[in-house]
Coordinates of N, CA and C in Angstrom, one line a residue:
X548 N 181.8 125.5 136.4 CA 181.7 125.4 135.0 C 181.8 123.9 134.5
X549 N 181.4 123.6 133.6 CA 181.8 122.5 132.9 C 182.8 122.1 132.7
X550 N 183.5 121.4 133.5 CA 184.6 120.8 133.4 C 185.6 121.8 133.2
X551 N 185.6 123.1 133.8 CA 186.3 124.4 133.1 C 186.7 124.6 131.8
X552 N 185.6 124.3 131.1 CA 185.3 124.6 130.0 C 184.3 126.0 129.7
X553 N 184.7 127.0 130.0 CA 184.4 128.5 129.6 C 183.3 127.9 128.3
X554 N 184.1 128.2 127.5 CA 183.5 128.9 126.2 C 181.9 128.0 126.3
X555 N 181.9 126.5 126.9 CA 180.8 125.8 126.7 C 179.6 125.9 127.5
X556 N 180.3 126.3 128.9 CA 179.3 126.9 129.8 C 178.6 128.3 129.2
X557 N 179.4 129.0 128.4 CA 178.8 130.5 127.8 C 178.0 129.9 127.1
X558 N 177.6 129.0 125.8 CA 177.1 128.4 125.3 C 175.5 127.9 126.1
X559 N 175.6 127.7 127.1 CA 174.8 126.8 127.6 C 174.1 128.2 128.4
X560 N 174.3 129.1 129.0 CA 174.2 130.2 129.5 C 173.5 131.2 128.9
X561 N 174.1 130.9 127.9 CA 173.6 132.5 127.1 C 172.1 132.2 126.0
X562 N 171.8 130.9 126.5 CA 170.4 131.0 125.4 C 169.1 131.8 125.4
X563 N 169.0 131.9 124.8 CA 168.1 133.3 125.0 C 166.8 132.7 126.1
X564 N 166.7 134.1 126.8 CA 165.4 133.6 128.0 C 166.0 133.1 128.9
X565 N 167.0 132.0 129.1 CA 167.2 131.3 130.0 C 167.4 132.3 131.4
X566 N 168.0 133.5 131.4 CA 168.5 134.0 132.5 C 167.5 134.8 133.2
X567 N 166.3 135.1 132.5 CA 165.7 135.9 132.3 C 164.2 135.5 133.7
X568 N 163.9 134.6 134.1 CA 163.1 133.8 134.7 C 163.1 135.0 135.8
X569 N 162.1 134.8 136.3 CA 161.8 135.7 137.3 C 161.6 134.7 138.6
X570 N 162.7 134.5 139.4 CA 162.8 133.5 140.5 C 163.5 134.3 142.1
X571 N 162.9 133.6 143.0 CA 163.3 133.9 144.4 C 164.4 132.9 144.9
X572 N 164.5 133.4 146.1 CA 165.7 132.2 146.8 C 166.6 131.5 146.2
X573 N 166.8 130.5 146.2 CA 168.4 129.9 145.6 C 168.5 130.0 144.0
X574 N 167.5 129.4 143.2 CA 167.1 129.9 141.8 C 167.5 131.1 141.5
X575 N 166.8 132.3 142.5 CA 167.2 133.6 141.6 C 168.9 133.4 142.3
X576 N 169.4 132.6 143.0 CA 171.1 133.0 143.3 C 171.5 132.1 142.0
X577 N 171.1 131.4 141.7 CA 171.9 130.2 140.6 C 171.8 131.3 139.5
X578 N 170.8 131.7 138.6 CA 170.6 132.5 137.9 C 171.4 133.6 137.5
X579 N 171.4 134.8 138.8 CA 172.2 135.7 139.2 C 173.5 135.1 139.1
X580 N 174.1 133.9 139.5 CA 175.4 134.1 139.4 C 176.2 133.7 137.6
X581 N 174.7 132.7 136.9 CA 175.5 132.3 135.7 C 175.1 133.8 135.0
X582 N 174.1 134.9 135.1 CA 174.6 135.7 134.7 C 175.8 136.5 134.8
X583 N 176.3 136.3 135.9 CA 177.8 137.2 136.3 C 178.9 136.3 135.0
X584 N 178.5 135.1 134.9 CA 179.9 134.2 133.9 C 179.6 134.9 133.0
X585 N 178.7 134.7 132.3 CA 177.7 135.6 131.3 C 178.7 136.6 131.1
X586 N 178.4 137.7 131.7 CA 179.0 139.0 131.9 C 179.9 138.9 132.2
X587 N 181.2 138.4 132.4 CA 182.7 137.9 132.6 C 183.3 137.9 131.3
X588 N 182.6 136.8 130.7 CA 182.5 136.0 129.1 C 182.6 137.3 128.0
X589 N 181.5 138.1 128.2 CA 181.1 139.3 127.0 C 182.2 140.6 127.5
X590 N 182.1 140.6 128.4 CA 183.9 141.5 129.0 C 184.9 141.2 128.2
X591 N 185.3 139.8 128.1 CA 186.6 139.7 128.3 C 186.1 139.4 126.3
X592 N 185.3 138.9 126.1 CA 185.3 139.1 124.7 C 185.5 140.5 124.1
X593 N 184.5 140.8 124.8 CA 184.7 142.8 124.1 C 183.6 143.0 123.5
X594 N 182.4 142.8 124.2 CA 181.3 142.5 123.7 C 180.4 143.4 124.9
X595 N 180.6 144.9 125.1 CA 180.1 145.3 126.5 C 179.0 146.0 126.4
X596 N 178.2 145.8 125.4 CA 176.6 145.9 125.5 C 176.3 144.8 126.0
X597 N 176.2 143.3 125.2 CA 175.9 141.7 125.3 C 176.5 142.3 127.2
X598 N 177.6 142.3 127.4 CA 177.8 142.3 129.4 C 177.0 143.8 129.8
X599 N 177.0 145.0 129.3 CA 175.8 145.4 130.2 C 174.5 145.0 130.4
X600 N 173.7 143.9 129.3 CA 172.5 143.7 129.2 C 172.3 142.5 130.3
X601 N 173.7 142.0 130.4 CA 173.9 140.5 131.4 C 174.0 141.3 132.5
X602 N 174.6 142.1 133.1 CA 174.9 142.5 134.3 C 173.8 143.1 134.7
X603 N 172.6 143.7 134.1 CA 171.5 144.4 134.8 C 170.5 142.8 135.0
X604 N 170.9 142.2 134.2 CA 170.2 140.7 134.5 C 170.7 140.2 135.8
X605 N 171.9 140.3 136.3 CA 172.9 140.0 137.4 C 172.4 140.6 138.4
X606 N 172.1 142.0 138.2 CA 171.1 142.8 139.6 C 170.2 142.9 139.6
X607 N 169.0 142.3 138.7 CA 167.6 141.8 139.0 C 167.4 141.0 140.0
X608 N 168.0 139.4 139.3 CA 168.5 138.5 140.2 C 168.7 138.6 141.7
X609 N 170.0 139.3 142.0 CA 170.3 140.3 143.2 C 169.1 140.8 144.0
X610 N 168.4 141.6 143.5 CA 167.1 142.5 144.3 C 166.3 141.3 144.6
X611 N 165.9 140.1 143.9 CA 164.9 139.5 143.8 C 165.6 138.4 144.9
X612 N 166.8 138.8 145.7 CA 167.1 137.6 146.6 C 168.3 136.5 146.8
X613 N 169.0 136.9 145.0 CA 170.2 136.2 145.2 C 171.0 136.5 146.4
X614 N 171.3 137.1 146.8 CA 172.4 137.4 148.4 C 173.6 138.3 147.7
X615 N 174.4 138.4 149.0 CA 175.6 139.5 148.8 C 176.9 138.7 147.9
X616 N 176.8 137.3 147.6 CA 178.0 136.8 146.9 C 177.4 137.4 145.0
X617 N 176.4 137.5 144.9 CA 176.0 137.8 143.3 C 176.1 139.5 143.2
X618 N 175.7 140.2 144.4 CA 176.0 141.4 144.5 C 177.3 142.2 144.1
X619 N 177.8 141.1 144.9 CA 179.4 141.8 144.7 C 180.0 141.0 143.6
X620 N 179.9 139.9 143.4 CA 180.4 139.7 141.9 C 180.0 140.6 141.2
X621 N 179.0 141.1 141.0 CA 178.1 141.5 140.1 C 179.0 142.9 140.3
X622 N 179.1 143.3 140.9 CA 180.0 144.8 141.7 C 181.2 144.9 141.0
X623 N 182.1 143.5 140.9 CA 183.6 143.7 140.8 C 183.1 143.7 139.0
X624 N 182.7 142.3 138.3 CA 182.5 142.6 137.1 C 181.9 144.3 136.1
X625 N 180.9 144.4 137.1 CA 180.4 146.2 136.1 C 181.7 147.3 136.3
X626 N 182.3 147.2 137.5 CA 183.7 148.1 137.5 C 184.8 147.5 136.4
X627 N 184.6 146.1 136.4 CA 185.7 146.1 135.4 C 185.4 146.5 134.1
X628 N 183.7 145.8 133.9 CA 183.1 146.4 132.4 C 183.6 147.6 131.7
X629 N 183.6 148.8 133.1 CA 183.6 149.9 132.9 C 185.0 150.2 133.0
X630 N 186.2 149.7 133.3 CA 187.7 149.9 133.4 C 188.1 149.5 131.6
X631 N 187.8 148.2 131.9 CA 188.4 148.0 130.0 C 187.8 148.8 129.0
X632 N 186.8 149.1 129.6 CA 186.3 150.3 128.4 C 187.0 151.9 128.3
X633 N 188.0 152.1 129.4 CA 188.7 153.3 129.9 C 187.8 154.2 130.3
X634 N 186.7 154.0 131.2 CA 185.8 154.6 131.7 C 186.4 154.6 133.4
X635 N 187.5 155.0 133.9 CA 188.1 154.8 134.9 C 187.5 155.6 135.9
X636 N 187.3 156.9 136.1 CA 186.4 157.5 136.8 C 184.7 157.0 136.8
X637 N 184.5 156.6 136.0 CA 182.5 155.7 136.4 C 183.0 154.6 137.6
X638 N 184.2 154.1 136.6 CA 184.6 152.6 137.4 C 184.6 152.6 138.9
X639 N 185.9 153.8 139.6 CA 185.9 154.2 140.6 C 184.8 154.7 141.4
X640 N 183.9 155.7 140.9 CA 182.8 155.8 141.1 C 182.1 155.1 141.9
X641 N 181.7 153.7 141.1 CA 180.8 152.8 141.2 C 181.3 151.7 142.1
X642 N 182.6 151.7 142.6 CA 183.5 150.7 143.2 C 183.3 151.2 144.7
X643 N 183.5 152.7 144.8 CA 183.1 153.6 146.0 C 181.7 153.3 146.2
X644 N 181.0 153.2 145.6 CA 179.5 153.3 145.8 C 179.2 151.9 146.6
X645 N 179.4 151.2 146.3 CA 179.3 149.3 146.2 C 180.0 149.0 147.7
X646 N 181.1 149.7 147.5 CA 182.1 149.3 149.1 C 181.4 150.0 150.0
X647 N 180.8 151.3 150.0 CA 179.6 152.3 150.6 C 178.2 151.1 151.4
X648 N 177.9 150.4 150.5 CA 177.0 149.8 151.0 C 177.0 148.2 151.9
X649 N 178.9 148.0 151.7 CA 179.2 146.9 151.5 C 179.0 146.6 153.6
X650 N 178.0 145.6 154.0 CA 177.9 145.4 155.4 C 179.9 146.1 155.8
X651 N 180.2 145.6 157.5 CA 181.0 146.4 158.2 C 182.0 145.3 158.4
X652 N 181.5 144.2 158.3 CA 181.9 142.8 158.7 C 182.2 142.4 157.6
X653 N 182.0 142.4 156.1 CA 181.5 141.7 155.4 C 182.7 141.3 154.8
X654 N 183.6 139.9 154.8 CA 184.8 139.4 154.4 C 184.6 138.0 153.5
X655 N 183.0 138.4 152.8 CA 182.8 137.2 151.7 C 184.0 137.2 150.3
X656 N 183.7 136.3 149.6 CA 184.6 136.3 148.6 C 184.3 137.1 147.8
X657 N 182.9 137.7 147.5 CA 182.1 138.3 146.6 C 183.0 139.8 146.9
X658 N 183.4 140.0 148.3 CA 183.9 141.7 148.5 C 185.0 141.5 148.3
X659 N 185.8 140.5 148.5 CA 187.3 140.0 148.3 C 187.1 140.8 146.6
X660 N 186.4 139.9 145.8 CA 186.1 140.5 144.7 C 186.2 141.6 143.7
X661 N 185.4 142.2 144.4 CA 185.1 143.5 144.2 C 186.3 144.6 144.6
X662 N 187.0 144.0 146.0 CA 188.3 144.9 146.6 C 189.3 144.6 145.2
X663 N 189.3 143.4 144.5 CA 190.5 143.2 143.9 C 190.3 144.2 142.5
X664 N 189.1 144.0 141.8 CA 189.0 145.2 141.0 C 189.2 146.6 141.2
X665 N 188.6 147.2 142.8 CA 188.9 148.2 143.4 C 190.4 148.3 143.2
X666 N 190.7 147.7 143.4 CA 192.5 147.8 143.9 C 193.3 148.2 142.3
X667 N 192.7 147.8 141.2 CA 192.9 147.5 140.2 C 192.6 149.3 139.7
X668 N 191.4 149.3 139.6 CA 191.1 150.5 139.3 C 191.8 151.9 140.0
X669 N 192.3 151.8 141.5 CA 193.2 152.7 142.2 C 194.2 152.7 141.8
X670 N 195.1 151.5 141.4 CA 196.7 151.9 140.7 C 196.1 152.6 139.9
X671 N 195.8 152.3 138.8 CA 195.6 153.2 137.5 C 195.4 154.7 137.7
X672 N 194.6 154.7 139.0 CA 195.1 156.3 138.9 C 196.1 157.0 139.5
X673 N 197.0 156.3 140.1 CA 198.5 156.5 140.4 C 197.9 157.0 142.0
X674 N 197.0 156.9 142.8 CA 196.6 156.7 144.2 C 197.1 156.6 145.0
X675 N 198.1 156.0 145.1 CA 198.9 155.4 146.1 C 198.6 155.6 147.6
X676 N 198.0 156.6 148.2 CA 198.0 157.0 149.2 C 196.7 156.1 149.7
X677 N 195.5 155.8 149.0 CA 194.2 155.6 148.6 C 194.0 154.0 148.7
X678 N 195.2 153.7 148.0 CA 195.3 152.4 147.5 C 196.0 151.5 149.0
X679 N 196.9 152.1 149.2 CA 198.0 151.3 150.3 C 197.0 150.7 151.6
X680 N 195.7 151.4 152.2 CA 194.7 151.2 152.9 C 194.0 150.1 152.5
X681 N 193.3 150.1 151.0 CA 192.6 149.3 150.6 C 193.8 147.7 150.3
X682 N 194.7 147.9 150.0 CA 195.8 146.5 150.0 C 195.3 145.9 151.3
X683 N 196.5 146.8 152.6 CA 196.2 146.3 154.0 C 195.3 145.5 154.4
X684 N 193.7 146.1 153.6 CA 192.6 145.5 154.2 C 192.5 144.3 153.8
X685 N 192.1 143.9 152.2 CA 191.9 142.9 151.6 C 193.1 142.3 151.1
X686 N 193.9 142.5 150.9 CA 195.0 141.9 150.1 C 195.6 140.2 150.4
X687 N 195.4 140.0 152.0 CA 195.1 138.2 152.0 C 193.5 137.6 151.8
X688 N 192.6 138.2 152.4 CA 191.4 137.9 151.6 C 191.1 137.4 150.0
X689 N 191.8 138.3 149.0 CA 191.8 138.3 147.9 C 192.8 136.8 147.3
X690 N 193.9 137.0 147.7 CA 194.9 135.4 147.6 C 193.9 134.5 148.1
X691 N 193.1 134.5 149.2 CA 192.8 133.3 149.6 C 191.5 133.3 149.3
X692 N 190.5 133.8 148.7 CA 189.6 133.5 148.6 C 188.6 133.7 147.3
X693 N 189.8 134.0 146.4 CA 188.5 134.6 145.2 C 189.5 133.9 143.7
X694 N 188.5 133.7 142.8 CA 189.3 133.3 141.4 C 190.5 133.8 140.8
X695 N 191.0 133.4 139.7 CA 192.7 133.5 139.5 C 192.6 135.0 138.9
X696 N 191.5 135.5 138.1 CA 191.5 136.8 137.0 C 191.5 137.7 138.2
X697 N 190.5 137.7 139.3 CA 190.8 138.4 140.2 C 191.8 138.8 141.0
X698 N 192.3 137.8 141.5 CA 193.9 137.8 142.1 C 194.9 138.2 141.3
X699 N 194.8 138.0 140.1 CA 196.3 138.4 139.2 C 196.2 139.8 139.1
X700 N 194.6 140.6 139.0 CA 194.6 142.2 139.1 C 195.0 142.7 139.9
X701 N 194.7 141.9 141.0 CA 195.2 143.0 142.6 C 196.5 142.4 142.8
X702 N 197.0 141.3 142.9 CA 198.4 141.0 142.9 C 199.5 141.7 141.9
X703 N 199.0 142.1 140.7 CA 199.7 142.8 139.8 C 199.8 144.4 140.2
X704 N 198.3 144.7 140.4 CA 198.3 145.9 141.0 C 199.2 146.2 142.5
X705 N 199.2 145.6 143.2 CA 199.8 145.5 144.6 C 201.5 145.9 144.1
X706 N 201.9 144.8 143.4 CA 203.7 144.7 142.9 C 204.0 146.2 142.5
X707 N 203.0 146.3 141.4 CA 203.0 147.8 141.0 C 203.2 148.9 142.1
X708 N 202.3 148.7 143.2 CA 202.3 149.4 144.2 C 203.9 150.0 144.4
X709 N 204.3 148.5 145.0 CA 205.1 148.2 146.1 C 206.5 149.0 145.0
X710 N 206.6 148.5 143.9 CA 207.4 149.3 143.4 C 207.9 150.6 143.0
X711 N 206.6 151.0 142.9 CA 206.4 152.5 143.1 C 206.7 153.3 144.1
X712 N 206.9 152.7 145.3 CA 207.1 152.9 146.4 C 208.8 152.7 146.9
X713 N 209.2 152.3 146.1 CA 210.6 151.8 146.5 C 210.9 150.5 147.0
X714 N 210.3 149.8 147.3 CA 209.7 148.4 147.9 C 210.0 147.3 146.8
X715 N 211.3 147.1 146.0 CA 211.2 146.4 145.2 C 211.3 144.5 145.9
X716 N 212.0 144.3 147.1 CA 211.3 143.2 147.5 C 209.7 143.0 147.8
X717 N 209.2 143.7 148.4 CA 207.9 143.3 148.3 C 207.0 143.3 147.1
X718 N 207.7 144.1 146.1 CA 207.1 143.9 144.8 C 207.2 142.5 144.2
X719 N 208.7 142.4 144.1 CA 209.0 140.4 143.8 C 208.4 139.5 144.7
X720 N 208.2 140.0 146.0 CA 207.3 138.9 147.1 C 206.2 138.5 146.5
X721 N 205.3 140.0 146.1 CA 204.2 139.7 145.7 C 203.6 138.8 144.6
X722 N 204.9 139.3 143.4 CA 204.7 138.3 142.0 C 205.1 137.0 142.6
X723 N 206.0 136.6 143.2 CA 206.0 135.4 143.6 C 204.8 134.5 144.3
X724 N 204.0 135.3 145.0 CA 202.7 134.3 145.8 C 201.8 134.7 144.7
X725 N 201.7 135.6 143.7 CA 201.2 134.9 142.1 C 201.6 133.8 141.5
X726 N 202.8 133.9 141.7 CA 203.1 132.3 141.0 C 202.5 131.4 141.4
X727 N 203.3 131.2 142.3 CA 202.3 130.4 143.3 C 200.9 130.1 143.4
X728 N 200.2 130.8 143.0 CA 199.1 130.3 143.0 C 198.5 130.5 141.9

C-alpha cells in the first residue's frame, strides 16, 4: 500500500474500470490482488455489495491466471464478507469448499489466510471439536505468515478456544504472542 495508507490506496484502486482489464500472468495477479484490498476496504466499511462486486472481480482475475495467493485471499475475504453479514453457515460453507480444493501441500500465506478466517468462523459456532484440528494445523502458519486482521481473528479465536476448554494458560499465552506481534 502506499506508504500504509489504506484509505489512499482505496482511492487509487477503486476508479472505475481500472480492475476490470482483462489480463493474463502477473497483471491479472497485480489486478486480482488490488481487487482483494478493494474488497477488504468495502468489508470493513460495510459496503458488501461495492465487496461482492470486487470479489467476483478478485475471481475473474484468479481463473484468468492470478495463482493460488489471490485465490485464497480472495477465499478468506468472501467468508468473512459473508461472516460480518451474519451469514455464518454460507461462510462455513464456502470456507469448506475452498479448503476442499485447497492443493495437499499447500502452506502459502494465501491458505494461512483463509485457515485464519476458517478458524474464525468455527469458534462462532461453538465447534470445538472441529476447530481444535484446524488450530493444530495452521495456527503457526497464521502468526508467521499472514497480515495483522488475520492473525488477530484466529489468535482471538484460538484464546477463545483455549478458554473454553479450561486452558486458561494457553488462552493468556495466546493473547500474549498477539501482543507481540
Amino acid at each position: 500500500l502506499i506508504d500504509d495508507d489504506f484509505d489512499a490506496a482505496l482511492r487509487i484502486i477503486s476508479a472505475p474500470g481500472l480492475l476490470e482489464h482483462e489480463s493474463e500472468g502477473f497483471p491479472s495477479f497485480e489486478f486480482g490482488a488490488a481487487a482483494n484490498v478493494l474488497s477488504f476496504g468495502r468489508v470493513a466499511g460495510g459496503d458488501f455489495e461495492g465487496a461482492r462486486k470486487s470479489l467476483m472481480l478478485a475471481r475473474a482475475h484468479h481463473e484468468r491466471g492470478a495463482g493460488s495467493f489471490v485465490r485464497g485471499y480472495t477465499s478468506a475475504i468472501s467468508g468473512t464478507h459473508l461472516l460480518v453479514q451474519g451469514r455464518l453457515q454460507e461462510a462455513l460453507e464456502r470456507f469448506r469448499a475452498e479448503s476442499a480444493l485447497q492443493e495437499p501441500l499447500d502452506t502459502s500465506f494465501a491458505a494461512a489466510a483463509r485457515a485464519a478466517c476458517h478458524i474464525w468462523a468455527v469458534y462462532e459456532t461453538n465447534d470445538l471439536a472441529t476447530l481444535e484440528p484446524l488450530v493444530t494445523r495452521f495456527q503457526r502458519e497464521i502468526a508467521d505468515s499472514v497480515t495483522l486482521d488475520f492473525i488477530a481473528v484466529a489468535l482471538v479465536s484460538i484464546s477463545r478456544m483455549h478458554q473454553a476448554r479450561g486452558r486458561t494458560a494457553e488462552a493468556l499465552e495466546v493473547l500474549e504472542e498477539l501482543e507481540r506481534i
